Amino acid sequence: TLLLLLPTFYKIRLQFDGALWRRMVRWAFPLVIVGLAGVVNQSIAVPLQKWRLGQDVMDNLAQAGVYAAAAKLALLMNLFAVAFNFAAEPFFFSHAERADARTIYSDVAHAFTIAACTLLLALTGWIELVQYLLGADFRAAIHLVPVLLFAYLMLGLYYNFSIWYKLSDHTWYGAWIAAGGAVVTFAINWFLLPQTGYAASAWAALACYTFMNAACLLLGRKLFPVPYRLRRMAAYLLITLALVALMQWGRATWPMALPWRLTLHSALVVLFLATAWWTDRPALLRYWKG
């Protein structure tokens, strides 16, 4: 095949388009900052715990290991968000020229919210079984798993809301938002780890991604408005929060055999899905049919 194509190769005249190159750099370089800030947000907690937990280094590392184990249980939500981003971003770009593109982006965010809330409820409700993926010595931070699940759900929403600055060539806004999120992560860990222990890292992740979502929405409304159904999405998040709080309260105050508890939690997940079906049936059917 290469030999057959050689005559074609000889006819090609390579040219350097300086204007196009500069435009590419202006668009892409801020995304490098976004990527670096993302690395900070995802990985800085444990290194800071090593030095800021207030004990000697070996004890700090032991505590960091307990936190990292809990974070691994929440990794399923993180993987869900990242996998969504890999699939959604090409989809967003491929539909950018359509007249109804922004409505499609709104539908995707709405569908993601329902799916992510369902996953969060399922993981939280079945945490008594999921925890056996960890050794008995690494389950002390299991109560932080719902916080981390919410944090990674917010990360997935950020992947939805952040598409505007890529489509509108305002990637520097994305860099500033991501850098601001990294500052939030670092500051909360730095100042609160000595006082509250490794729980500060979980709340820092949630605060970081919540801040980034708020910044994306506020700037996006002015520069690239998308008709997100924010009230409906917020309602699903609040219902999820209430059900998680109910699960955690039941664990703390209502002794129950594990099979019954898992059955009750599964019923709460079904209740959430039934609520979503009752309130958004036409939209869900439309999503299912593509």
CSV table of C-alpha atoms in Angstrom, one decimal:
chain,number,residue,atom,x,y,z
A,1,THR,CA,0.0,0.0,0.0
A,2,LEU,CA,2.8,2.4,0.8
A,3,LEU,CA,4.4,1.8,-2.6
A,4,LEU,CA,1.1,2.6,-4.3
A,5,LEU,CA,0.8,5.8,-2.4
A,6,LEU,CA,4.3,7.1,-3.0
A,7,PRO,CA,3.4,9.0,-6.1
A,8,THR,CA,0.7,10.8,-4.1
A,9,PHE,CA,3.2,11.6,-1.3
A,10,TYR,CA,5.6,13.2,-3.8
A,11,LYS,CA,2.9,15.6,-4.9
A,12,ILE,CA,2.3,16.9,-1.4
A,13,ARG,CA,3.8,20.2,-0.6
A,14,LEU,CA,4.1,20.8,3.1
A,15,GLN,CA,3.3,24.3,4.3
A,16,PHE,CA,3.3,26.0,7.7
A,17,ASP,CA,0.3,28.1,8.4
A,18,GLY,CA,1.5,30.5,11.1
A,19,ALA,CA,-1.9,32.1,11.7
A,20,LEU,CA,-3.6,28.7,12.2
A,21,TRP,CA,-0.8,27.6,14.5
A,22,ARG,CA,-1.1,30.7,16.7
A,23,ARG,CA,-4.9,30.2,16.8
A,24,MET,CA,-4.4,26.6,17.9
A,25,VAL,CA,-1.9,27.6,20.6
A,26,ARG,CA,-4.3,30.3,21.9
A,27,TRP,CA,-7.1,27.8,22.1
A,28,ALA,CA,-5.1,24.8,23.4
A,29,PHE,CA,-2.6,26.3,25.9
A,30,PRO,CA,-5.2,27.2,28.5
A,31,LEU,CA,-6.4,23.6,28.4
A,32,VAL,CA,-3.0,22.6,29.5
A,33,ILE,CA,-3.5,24.7,32.6
A,34,VAL,CA,-7.0,23.1,33.0
A,35,GLY,CA,-5.3,19.6,32.9
A,36,LEU,CA,-2.6,20.6,35.4
A,37,ALA,CA,-5.2,22.0,37.8
A,38,GLY,CA,-7.2,18.8,37.4
A,39,VAL,CA,-4.2,16.8,38.5
A,40,VAL,CA,-3.8,19.0,41.6
A,41,ASN,CA,-7.5,18.6,42.5
A,42,GLN,CA,-7.4,14.8,42.1
A,43,SER,CA,-4.0,14.0,43.7
A,44,ILE,CA,-2.9,16.7,46.1
A,45,ALA,CA,-4.9,15.5,49.1
A,46,VAL,CA,-2.6,12.6,50.2
A,47,PRO,CA,0.7,14.5,49.8
A,48,LEU,CA,-0.7,17.3,51.9
A,49,GLN,CA,-2.0,14.8,54.5
A,50,LYS,CA,1.5,13.5,54.9
A,51,TRP,CA,2.7,16.9,56.3
A,52,ARG,CA,-0.4,18.6,57.6
A,53,LEU,CA,-2.3,16.1,59.7
A,54,GLY,CA,-0.4,17.3,62.8
A,55,GLN,CA,1.3,14.0,63.8
A,56,ASP,CA,4.6,12.5,62.9
A,57,VAL,CA,5.1,11.5,59.2
A,58,MET,CA,4.5,7.8,59.7
A,59,ASP,CA,1.2,8.3,61.6
A,60,ASN,CA,0.2,10.8,58.9
A,61,LEU,CA,0.9,8.3,56.2
A,62,ALA,CA,-1.2,5.7,58.0
A,63,GLN,CA,-4.1,8.1,58.2
A,64,ALA,CA,-3.6,9.1,54.5
A,65,GLY,CA,-3.8,5.4,53.6
A,66,VAL,CA,-7.2,5.1,55.4
A,67,TYR,CA,-8.4,8.2,53.4
A,68,ALA,CA,-7.1,6.8,50.1
A,69,ALA,CA,-8.9,3.6,50.7
A,70,ALA,CA,-12.2,5.4,51.1
A,71,ALA,CA,-11.5,7.4,48.0
A,72,LYS,CA,-11.0,4.2,46.1
A,73,LEU,CA,-14.6,3.2,46.9
A,74,ALA,CA,-15.8,6.5,45.5
A,75,LEU,CA,-13.6,5.9,42.4
A,76,LEU,CA,-16.6,4.3,40.6
A,77,MET,CA,-18.3,7.7,40.5
A,78,ASN,CA,-15.1,9.3,39.3
A,79,LEU,CA,-14.7,6.7,36.6
A,80,PHE,CA,-18.3,7.2,35.5
A,81,ALA,CA,-17.7,11.0,35.3
A,82,VAL,CA,-14.5,10.6,33.3
A,83,ALA,CA,-16.0,8.0,31.0
A,84,PHE,CA,-18.9,10.3,30.4
A,85,ASN,CA,-16.5,13.2,29.5
A,86,PHE,CA,-14.6,11.0,27.0
A,87,ALA,CA,-17.9,10.2,25.3
A,88,ALA,CA,-19.7,13.5,25.7
A,89,GLU,CA,-17.0,15.9,24.5
A,90,PRO,CA,-16.7,14.6,20.9
A,91,PHE,CA,-20.5,14.4,20.9
A,92,PHE,CA,-20.8,18.1,22.0
A,93,PHE,CA,-18.4,19.2,19.2
A,94,SER,CA,-20.0,17.1,16.5
A,95,HIS,CA,-23.4,18.7,17.3
A,96,ALA,CA,-22.1,22.3,17.7
A,97,GLU,CA,-23.3,23.4,14.3
A,98,ARG,CA,-26.9,22.2,14.8
A,99,ALA,CA,-29.6,24.7,15.5
A,100,ASP,CA,-30.8,22.8,18.5
A,101,ALA,CA,-27.3,22.2,19.9
A,102,ARG,CA,-27.8,24.0,23.1
A,103,THR,CA,-31.0,22.2,23.8
A,104,ILE,CA,-29.1,18.9,23.3
A,105,TYR,CA,-26.5,20.0,25.8
A,106,SER,CA,-29.2,20.7,28.3
A,107,ASP,CA,-30.7,17.3,27.7
A,108,VAL,CA,-27.4,15.6,28.2
A,109,ALA,CA,-26.8,17.4,31.5
A,110,HIS,CA,-30.3,16.5,32.7
A,111,ALA,CA,-29.8,12.8,31.8
A,112,PHE,CA,-26.4,12.7,33.4
A,113,THR,CA,-27.8,14.2,36.7
A,114,ILE,CA,-30.4,11.4,36.9
A,115,ALA,CA,-28.0,8.6,36.1
A,116,ALA,CA,-25.3,9.9,38.5
A,117,CYS,CA,-27.7,10.4,41.3
A,118,THR,CA,-28.9,6.9,40.8
A,119,LEU,CA,-25.4,5.5,40.9
A,120,LEU,CA,-24.6,7.6,44.0
A,121,LEU,CA,-27.7,6.3,45.9
A,122,ALA,CA,-26.8,2.7,44.9
A,123,LEU,CA,-23.2,2.9,46.1
A,124,THR,CA,-24.2,4.6,49.3
A,125,GLY,CA,-27.0,2.2,50.0
A,126,TRP,CA,-24.9,-0.8,49.4
A,127,ILE,CA,-21.7,0.5,51.1
A,128,GLU,CA,-22.0,-2.3,53.7
A,129,LEU,CA,-21.1,-4.8,51.0
A,130,VAL,CA,-18.8,-2.5,49.0
A,131,GLN,CA,-16.6,-1.9,52.0
A,132,TYR,CA,-15.5,-5.5,52.0
A,133,LEU,CA,-13.3,-4.5,49.0
A,134,LEU,CA,-11.1,-2.9,51.7
A,135,GLY,CA,-9.2,-4.5,54.5
A,136,ALA,CA,-10.7,-4.1,58.0
A,137,ASP,CA,-8.0,-1.7,59.0
A,138,PHE,CA,-8.9,0.7,56.1
A,139,ARG,CA,-12.6,1.2,56.8
A,140,ALA,CA,-12.4,4.0,59.3
A,141,ALA,CA,-13.1,6.7,56.7
A,142,ILE,CA,-16.1,4.8,55.2
A,143,HIS,CA,-18.4,7.7,56.3
A,144,LEU,CA,-16.6,10.0,53.9
A,145,VAL,CA,-17.5,7.9,50.8
A,146,PRO,CA,-20.9,9.8,50.3
A,147,VAL,CA,-19.1,13.1,50.4
A,148,LEU,CA,-16.6,12.0,47.8
A,149,LEU,CA,-19.4,10.5,45.7
A,150,PHE,CA,-21.1,13.9,45.7
A,151,ALA,CA,-17.8,15.5,44.8
A,152,TYR,CA,-17.2,13.3,41.8
A,153,LEU,CA,-20.9,13.8,40.7
A,154,MET,CA,-20.1,17.5,40.8
A,155,LEU,CA,-17.1,16.8,38.6
A,156,GLY,CA,-19.3,15.1,36.1
A,157,LEU,CA,-21.6,18.1,36.1
A,158,TYR,CA,-18.6,20.4,35.5
A,159,TYR,CA,-17.8,18.3,32.4
A,160,ASN,CA,-21.3,19.2,31.2
A,161,PHE,CA,-21.2,22.9,32.1
A,162,SER,CA,-17.6,23.6,31.0
A,163,ILE,CA,-18.2,22.8,27.3
A,164,TRP,CA,-19.2,26.4,26.6
A,165,TYR,CA,-15.6,27.8,26.9
A,166,LYS,CA,-14.3,25.3,24.4
A,167,LEU,CA,-17.0,25.8,21.9
A,168,SER,CA,-16.8,29.6,22.1
A,169,ASP,CA,-13.0,29.9,22.1
A,170,HIS,CA,-12.9,31.3,25.6
A,171,THR,CA,-10.6,28.6,26.9
A,172,TRP,CA,-8.7,31.2,29.1
A,173,TYR,CA,-11.9,31.4,31.2
A,174,GLY,CA,-11.6,27.6,31.7
A,175,ALA,CA,-8.0,28.0,32.8
A,176,TRP,CA,-9.0,30.6,35.4
A,177,ILE,CA,-11.9,28.5,36.7
A,178,ALA,CA,-9.7,25.4,37.0
A,179,ALA,CA,-6.9,27.4,38.7
A,180,GLY,CA,-9.5,28.8,41.1
A,181,GLY,CA,-10.7,25.2,41.9
A,182,ALA,CA,-7.1,24.2,42.6
A,183,VAL,CA,-6.7,27.1,45.0
A,184,VAL,CA,-9.9,26.1,46.8
A,185,THR,CA,-8.6,22.5,47.1
A,186,PHE,CA,-5.2,23.5,48.4
A,187,ALA,CA,-6.4,26.1,50.8
A,188,ILE,CA,-9.0,23.9,52.5
A,189,ASN,CA,-6.6,21.1,52.8
A,190,TRP,CA,-3.8,23.3,54.1
A,191,PHE,CA,-5.8,25.1,56.7
A,192,LEU,CA,-8.3,22.4,57.9
A,193,LEU,CA,-6.3,19.2,57.8
A,194,PRO,CA,-4.6,20.0,61.2
A,195,GLN,CA,-8.0,20.8,62.8
A,196,THR,CA,-10.4,18.3,61.2
A,197,GLY,CA,-8.2,15.5,60.0
A,198,TYR,CA,-8.5,13.8,56.6
A,199,ALA,CA,-12.2,14.7,56.4
A,200,ALA,CA,-11.0,18.1,55.2
A,201,SER,CA,-9.8,16.5,52.0
A,202,ALA,CA,-13.2,15.1,51.1
A,203,TRP,CA,-15.0,18.3,51.8
A,204,ALA,CA,-12.3,20.2,49.9
A,205,ALA,CA,-13.0,18.1,46.8
A,206,LEU,CA,-16.7,18.8,47.1
A,207,ALA,CA,-16.1,22.5,47.6
A,208,CYS,CA,-13.7,22.7,44.7
A,209,TYR,CA,-16.1,21.1,42.1
A,210,THR,CA,-19.1,23.0,43.5
A,211,PHE,CA,-17.1,26.3,43.0
A,212,MET,CA,-16.1,25.3,39.5
A,213,ASN,CA,-19.7,24.5,38.5
A,214,ALA,CA,-20.9,27.8,39.9
A,215,ALA,CA,-18.2,29.7,38.1
A,216,CYS,CA,-18.9,27.9,34.8
A,217,LEU,CA,-22.6,28.5,35.0
A,218,LEU,CA,-22.3,32.2,35.9
A,219,LEU,CA,-19.8,32.9,33.1
A,220,GLY,CA,-21.5,30.6,30.6
A,221,ARG,CA,-24.8,32.5,31.0
A,222,LYS,CA,-23.2,35.6,29.7
A,223,LEU,CA,-20.9,34.2,27.0
A,224,PHE,CA,-22.6,31.0,25.8
A,225,PRO,CA,-26.1,30.6,27.4
A,226,VAL,CA,-27.4,27.1,27.5
A,227,PRO,CA,-31.0,26.4,28.7
A,228,TYR,CA,-30.1,24.0,31.5
A,229,ARG,CA,-33.0,22.8,33.6
A,230,LEU,CA,-31.2,23.9,36.7
A,231,ARG,CA,-34.3,23.8,39.0
A,232,ARG,CA,-35.1,20.2,38.0
A,233,MET,CA,-31.5,19.1,38.3
A,234,ALA,CA,-31.2,20.8,41.7
A,235,ALA,CA,-34.3,19.0,42.8
A,236,TYR,CA,-32.8,15.7,41.9
A,237,LEU,CA,-29.6,16.6,43.8
A,238,LEU,CA,-31.6,17.6,46.9
A,239,ILE,CA,-33.7,14.5,46.8
A,240,THR,CA,-30.5,12.4,46.5
A,241,LEU,CA,-29.0,14.3,49.4
A,242,ALA,CA,-32.1,13.7,51.5
A,243,LEU,CA,-32.1,10.0,50.8
A,244,VAL,CA,-28.4,9.7,51.6
A,245,ALA,CA,-29.0,11.5,54.9
A,246,LEU,CA,-31.8,9.1,55.6
A,247,MET,CA,-29.6,6.1,54.9
A,248,GLN,CA,-26.8,7.5,57.1
A,249,TRP,CA,-29.3,8.4,59.9
A,250,GLY,CA,-30.7,4.9,59.8
A,251,ARG,CA,-27.2,3.3,60.1
A,252,ALA,CA,-26.5,5.4,63.1
A,253,THR,CA,-29.8,5.1,65.0
A,254,TRP,CA,-31.7,2.1,63.7
A,255,PRO,CA,-30.0,-1.3,64.2
A,256,MET,CA,-31.1,-3.7,61.4
A,257,ALA,CA,-30.0,-7.0,59.9
A,258,LEU,CA,-27.9,-6.4,56.8
A,259,PRO,CA,-30.3,-8.1,54.3
A,260,TRP,CA,-33.2,-5.9,55.6
A,261,ARG,CA,-31.1,-2.8,55.4
A,262,LEU,CA,-29.9,-3.5,51.9
A,263,THR,CA,-33.5,-4.2,50.9
A,264,LEU,CA,-34.6,-0.9,52.4
A,265,HIS,CA,-31.9,1.0,50.7
A,266,SER,CA,-32.7,-0.6,47.4
A,267,ALA,CA,-36.3,0.4,47.8
A,268,LEU,CA,-35.1,4.0,48.3
A,269,VAL,CA,-33.2,3.8,45.0
A,270,VAL,CA,-36.3,2.5,43.3
A,271,LEU,CA,-38.3,5.3,44.8
A,272,PHE,CA,-35.8,7.8,43.3
A,273,LEU,CA,-36.1,6.2,39.9
A,274,ALA,CA,-39.9,6.2,40.2
A,275,THR,CA,-39.9,9.9,41.1
A,276,ALA,CA,-37.7,10.6,38.0
A,277,TRP,CA,-40.0,8.5,35.8
A,278,TRP,CA,-43.1,10.3,37.2
A,279,THR,CA,-41.7,13.8,36.8
A,280,ASP,CA,-39.7,13.4,33.5
A,281,ARG,CA,-41.2,10.5,31.7
A,282,PRO,CA,-41.4,12.2,28.3
A,283,ALA,CA,-37.8,13.4,28.5
A,284,LEU,CA,-36.6,10.0,29.6
A,285,LEU,CA,-38.4,8.2,26.8
A,286,ARG,CA,-36.8,10.7,24.4
A,287,TYR,CA,-33.4,10.1,25.8
A,288,TRP,CA,-33.9,6.3,25.5
A,289,LYS,CA,-34.9,6.5,21.9
A,290,GLY,CA,-32.0,8.8,21.1
